[in-house]
PDB file of C-alpha atoms in Angstrom:
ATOM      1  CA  UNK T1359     -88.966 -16.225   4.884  1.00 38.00           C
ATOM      2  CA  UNK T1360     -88.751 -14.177   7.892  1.00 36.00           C
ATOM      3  CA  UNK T1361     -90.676 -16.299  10.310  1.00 34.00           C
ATOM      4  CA  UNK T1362     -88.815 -19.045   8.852  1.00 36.00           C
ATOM      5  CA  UNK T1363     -85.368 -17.985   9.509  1.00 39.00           C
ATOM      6  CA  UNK T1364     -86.564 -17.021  13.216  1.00 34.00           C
ATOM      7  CA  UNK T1365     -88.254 -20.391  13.756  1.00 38.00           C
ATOM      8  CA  UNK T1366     -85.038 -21.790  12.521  1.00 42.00           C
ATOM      9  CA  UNK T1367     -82.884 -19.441  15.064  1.00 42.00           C
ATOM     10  CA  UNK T1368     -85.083 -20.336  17.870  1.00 41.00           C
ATOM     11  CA  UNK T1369     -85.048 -23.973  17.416  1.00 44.00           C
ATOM     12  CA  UNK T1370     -81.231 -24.171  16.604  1.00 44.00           C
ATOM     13  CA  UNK T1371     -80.462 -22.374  20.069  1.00 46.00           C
ATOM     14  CA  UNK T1372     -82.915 -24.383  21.719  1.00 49.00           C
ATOM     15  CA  UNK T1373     -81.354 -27.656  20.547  1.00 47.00           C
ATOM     16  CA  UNK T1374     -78.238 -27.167  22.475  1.00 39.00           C
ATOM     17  CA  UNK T1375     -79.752 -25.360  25.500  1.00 41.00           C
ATOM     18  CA  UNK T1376     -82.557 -26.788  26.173  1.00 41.00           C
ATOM     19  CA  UNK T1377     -84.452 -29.930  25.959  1.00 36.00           C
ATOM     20  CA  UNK T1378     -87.967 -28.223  26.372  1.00 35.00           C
ATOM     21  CA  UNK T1379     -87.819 -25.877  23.442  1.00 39.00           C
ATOM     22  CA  UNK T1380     -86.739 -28.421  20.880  1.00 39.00           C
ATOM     23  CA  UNK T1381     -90.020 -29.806  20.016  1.00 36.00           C
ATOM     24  CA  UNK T1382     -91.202 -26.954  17.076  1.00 43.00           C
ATOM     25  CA  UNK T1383     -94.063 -27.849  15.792  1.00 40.00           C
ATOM     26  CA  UNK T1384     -94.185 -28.552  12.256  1.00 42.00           C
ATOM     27  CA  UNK T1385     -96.208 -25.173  10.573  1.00 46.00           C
ATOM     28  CA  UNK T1386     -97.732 -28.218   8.085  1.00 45.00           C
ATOM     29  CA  UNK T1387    -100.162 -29.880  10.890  1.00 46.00           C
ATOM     30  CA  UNK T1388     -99.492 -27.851  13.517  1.00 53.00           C
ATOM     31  CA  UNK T1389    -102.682 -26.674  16.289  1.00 63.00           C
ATOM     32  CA  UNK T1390    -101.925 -23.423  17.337  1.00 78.00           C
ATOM     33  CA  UNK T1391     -99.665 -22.639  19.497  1.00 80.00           C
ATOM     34  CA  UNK T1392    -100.428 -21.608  23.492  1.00 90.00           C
ATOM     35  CA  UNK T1393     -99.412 -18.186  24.180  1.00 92.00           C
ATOM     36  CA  UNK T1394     -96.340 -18.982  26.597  1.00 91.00           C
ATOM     37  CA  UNK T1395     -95.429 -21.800  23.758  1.00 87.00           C
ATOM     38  CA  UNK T1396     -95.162 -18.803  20.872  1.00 86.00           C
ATOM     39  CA  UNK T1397     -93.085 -16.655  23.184  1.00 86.00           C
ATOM     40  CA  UNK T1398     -90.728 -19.740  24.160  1.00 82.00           C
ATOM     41  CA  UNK T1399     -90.302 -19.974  20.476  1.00 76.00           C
ATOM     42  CA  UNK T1400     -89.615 -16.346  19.555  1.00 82.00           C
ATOM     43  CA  UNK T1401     -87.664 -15.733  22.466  1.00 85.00           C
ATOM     44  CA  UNK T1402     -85.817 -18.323  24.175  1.00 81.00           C
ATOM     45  CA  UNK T1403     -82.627 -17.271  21.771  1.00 78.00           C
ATOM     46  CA  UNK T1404     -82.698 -13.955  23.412  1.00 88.00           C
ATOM     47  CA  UNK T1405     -82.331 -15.476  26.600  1.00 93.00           C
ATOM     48  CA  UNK T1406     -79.502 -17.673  26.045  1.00 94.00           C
ATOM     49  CA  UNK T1407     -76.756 -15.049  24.606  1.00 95.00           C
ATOM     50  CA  UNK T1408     -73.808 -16.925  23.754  1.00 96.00           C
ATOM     51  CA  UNK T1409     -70.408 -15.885  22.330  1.00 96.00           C
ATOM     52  CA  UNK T1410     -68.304 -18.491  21.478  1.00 97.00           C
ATOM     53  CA  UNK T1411     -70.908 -21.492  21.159  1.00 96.00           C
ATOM     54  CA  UNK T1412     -71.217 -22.474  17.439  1.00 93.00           C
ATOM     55  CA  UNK T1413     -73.917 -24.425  16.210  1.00 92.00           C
ATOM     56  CA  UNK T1414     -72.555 -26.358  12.547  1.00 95.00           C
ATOM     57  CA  UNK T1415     -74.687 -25.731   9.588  1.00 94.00           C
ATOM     58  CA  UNK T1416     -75.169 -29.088   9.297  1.00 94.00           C
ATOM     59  CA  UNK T1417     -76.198 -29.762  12.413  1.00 95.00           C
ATOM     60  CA  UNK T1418     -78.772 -26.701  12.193  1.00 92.00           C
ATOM     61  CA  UNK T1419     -80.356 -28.799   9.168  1.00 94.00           C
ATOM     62  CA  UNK T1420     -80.514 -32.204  10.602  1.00 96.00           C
ATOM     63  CA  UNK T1421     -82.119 -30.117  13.726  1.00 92.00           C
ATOM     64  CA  UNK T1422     -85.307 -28.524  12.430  1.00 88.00           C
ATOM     65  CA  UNK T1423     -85.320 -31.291   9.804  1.00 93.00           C
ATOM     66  CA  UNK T1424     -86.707 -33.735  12.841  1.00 93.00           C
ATOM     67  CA  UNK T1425     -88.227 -30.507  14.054  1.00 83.00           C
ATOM     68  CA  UNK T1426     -89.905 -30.437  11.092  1.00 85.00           C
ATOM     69  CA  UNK T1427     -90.974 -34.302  11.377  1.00 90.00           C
ATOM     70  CA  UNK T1428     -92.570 -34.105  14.920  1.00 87.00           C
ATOM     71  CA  UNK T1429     -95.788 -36.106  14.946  1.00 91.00           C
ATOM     72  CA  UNK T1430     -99.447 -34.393  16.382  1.00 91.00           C
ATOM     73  CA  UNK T1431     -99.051 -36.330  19.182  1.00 91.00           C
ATOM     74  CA  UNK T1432     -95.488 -35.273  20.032  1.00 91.00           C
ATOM     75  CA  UNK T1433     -96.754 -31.663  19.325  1.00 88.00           C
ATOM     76  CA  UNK T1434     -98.912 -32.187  22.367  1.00 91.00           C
ATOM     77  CA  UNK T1435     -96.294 -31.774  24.784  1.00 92.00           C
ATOM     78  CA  UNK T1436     -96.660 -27.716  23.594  1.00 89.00           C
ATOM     79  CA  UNK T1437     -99.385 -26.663  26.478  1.00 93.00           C
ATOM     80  CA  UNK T1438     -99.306 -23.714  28.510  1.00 94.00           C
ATOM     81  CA  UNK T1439     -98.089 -24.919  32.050  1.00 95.00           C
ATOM     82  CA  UNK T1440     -94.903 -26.366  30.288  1.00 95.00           C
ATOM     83  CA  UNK T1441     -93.929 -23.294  28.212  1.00 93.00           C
ATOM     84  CA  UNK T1442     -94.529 -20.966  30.952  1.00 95.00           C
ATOM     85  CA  UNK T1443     -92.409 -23.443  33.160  1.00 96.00           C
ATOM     86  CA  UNK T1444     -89.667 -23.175  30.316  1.00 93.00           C
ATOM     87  CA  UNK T1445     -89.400 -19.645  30.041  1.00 94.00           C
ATOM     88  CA  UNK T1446     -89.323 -18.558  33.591  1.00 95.00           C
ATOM     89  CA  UNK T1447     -86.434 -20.954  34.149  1.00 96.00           C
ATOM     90  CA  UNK T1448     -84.849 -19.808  30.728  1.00 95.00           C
ATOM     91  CA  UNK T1449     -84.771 -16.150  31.806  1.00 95.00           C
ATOM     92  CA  UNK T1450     -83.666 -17.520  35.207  1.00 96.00           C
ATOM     93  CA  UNK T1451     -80.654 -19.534  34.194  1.00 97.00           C
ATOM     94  CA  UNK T1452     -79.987 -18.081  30.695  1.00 96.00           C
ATOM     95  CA  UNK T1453     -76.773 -16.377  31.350  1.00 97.00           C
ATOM     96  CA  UNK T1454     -75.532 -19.441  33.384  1.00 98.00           C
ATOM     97  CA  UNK T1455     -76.681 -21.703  30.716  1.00 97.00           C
ATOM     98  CA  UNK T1456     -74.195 -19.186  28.017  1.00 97.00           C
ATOM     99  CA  UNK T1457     -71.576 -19.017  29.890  1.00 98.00           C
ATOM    100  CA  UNK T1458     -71.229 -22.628  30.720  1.00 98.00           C
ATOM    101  CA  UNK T1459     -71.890 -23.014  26.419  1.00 97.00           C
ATOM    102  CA  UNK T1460     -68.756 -20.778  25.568  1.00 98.00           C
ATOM    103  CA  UNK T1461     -66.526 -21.679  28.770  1.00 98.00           C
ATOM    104  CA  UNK T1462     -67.173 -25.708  27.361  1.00 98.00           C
ATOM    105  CA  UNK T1463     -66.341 -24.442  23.476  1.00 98.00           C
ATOM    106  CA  UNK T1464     -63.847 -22.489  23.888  1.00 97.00           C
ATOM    107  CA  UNK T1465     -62.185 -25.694  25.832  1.00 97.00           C
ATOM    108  CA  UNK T1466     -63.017 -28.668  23.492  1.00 97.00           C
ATOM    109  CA  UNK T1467     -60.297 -29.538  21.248  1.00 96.00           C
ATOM    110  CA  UNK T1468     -61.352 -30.537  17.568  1.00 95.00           C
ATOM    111  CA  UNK T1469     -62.934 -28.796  14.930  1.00 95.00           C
ATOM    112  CA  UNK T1470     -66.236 -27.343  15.244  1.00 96.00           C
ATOM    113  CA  UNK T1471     -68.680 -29.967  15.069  1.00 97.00           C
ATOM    114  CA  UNK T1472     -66.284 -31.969  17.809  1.00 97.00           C
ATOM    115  CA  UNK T1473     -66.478 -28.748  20.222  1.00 98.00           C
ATOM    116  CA  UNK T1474     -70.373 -28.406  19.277  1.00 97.00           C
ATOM    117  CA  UNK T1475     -70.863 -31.707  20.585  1.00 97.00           C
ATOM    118  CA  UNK T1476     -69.001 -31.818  23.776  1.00 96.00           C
ATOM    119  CA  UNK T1477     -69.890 -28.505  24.699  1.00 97.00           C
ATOM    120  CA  UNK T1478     -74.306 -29.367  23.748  1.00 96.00           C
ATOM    121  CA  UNK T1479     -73.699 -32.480  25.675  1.00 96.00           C
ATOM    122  CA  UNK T1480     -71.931 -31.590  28.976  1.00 96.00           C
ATOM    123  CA  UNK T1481     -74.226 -28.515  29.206  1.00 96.00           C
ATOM    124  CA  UNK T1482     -77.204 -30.122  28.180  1.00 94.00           C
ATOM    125  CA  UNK T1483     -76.319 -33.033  31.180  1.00 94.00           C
ATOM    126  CA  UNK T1484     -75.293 -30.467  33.998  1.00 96.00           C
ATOM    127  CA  UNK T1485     -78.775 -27.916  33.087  1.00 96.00           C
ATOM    128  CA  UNK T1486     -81.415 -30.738  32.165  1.00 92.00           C
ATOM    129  CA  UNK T1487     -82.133 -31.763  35.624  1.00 93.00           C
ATOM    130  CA  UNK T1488     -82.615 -28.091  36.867  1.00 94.00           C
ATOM    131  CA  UNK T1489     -84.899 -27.836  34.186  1.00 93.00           C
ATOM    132  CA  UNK T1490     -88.940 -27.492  36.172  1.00 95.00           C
ATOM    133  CA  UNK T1491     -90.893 -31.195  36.304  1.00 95.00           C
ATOM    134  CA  UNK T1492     -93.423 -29.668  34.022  1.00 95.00           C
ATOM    135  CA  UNK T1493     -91.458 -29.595  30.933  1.00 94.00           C
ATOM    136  CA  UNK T1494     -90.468 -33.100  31.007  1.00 93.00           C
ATOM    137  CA  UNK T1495     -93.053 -33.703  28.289  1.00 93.00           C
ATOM    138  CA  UNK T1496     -90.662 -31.473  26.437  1.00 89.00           C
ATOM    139  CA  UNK T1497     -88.345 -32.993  27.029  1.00 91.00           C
ATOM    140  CA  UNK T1498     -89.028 -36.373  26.104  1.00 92.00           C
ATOM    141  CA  UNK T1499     -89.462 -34.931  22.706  1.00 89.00           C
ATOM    142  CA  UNK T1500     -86.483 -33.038  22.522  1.00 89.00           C
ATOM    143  CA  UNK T1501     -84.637 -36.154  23.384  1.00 93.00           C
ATOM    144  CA  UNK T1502     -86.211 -37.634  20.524  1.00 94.00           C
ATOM    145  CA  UNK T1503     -85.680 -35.188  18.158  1.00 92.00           C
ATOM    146  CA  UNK T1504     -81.435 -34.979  19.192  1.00 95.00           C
ATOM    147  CA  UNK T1505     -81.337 -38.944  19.011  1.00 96.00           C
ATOM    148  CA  UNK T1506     -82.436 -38.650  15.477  1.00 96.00           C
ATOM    149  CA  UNK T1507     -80.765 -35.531  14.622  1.00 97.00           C
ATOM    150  CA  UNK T1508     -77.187 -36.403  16.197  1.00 97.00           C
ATOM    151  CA  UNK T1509     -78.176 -40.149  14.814  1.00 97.00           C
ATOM    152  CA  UNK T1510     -78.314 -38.706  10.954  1.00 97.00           C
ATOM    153  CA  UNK T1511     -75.487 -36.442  11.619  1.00 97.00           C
ATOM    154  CA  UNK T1512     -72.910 -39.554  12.494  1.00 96.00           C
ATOM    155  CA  UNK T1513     -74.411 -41.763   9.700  1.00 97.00           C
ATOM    156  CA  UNK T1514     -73.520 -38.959   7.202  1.00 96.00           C
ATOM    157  CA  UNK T1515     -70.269 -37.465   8.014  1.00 95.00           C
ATOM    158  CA  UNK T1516     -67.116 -37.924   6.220  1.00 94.00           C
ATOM    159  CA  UNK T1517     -64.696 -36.915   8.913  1.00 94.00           C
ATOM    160  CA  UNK T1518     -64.001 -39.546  11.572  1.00 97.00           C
ATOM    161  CA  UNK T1519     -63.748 -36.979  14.444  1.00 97.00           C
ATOM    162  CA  UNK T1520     -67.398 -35.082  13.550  1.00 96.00           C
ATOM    163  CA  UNK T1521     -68.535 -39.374  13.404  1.00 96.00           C
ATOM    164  CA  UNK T1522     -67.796 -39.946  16.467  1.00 96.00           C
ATOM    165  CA  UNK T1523     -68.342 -36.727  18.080  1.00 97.00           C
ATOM    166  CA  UNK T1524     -72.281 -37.237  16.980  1.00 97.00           C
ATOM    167  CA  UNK T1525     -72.033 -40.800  17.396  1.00 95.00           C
ATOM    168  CA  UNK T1526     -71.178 -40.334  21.402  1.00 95.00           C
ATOM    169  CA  UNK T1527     -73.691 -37.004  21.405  1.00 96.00           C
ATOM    170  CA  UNK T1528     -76.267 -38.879  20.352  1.00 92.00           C
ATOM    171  CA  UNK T1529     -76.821 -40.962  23.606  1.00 83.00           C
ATOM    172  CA  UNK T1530     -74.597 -38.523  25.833  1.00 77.00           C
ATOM    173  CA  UNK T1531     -77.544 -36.365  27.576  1.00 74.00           C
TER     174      UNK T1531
END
């Protein structure tokens, strides 16, 4: 329960900050893990300590439920190079990468899920091309898994505004 509730943490923060430390491997079929890959994924919330920034519940779920989905050969992006590429730009830019989170939330008009999507998406658009060429295998993933995620999140919500918001997140990065 423990390692699941971290895994979830780690993935949920990752989501919104950063495209390389989306792609979780599913514990089901999952190789293990390179050493810079399992401290990306135990640590990258630590690095990224935002205030304001709220993540939905629901959008936690739909999140590490394509998380949870990711196919062996998506899980192949996880190597060494890229994860130590990840988290020496994380603890680089992490405080940048917060306070550019909770300046963009605490902005956004709407209710939660509108202000998690603006905020995910104009972040996630000014900090993914800073992000090192070695974790665009990450990345591509992590695109993946937010298409879907954002994708299932517009298709199922009842409010118009949270719709659109993941409707327009789902293609904004």
């Amino acid at each position: 329960m423990a390692l699941r509730h971290t895994l979830r943490r780690t993935v949920l923060a990752a989501a919104v900050l950063s495209a390389s430390v989306l792609t979780v491997p599913s514990p089901a079929h999952a190789a293990p893990l390179p050493p810079a890959c399992q401290d990306a994924l135990l640590k990258t919330l630590d690095k990224f300590p935002v205030t304001y920034f709220t993540v939905p519940e629901k959008a936690k779920n739909a999140l590490f439920d394509e998380v949870g989905a990711l196919s062996e050969a998506d899980q192949e992006a996880f190597t060494q190079p890229a994860c130590t590429a990840w988290n020496n730009w994380a603890t680089a830019n992490g405080q940048a990468v917060a306070t550019d989170l909770d300046n963009r939330y605490q902005k956004a008009a709407g209710g939660v899920c509108v202000k998690f999507a603006a905020s995910s998406v104009g972040t996630l658009k000014k900090f993914a091309p800073q992000i090192p060429e070695k974790t665009r295998g990450l990345e591509k993933v992590a695109k993946k898994v937010w298409q879907n995620a954002m994708g299932k999140l517009s298709a199922q919500a009842t409010n118009a505004d949270c719709r659109k918001a993941y409707d327009g997140a789902k293609a904004g990065w």
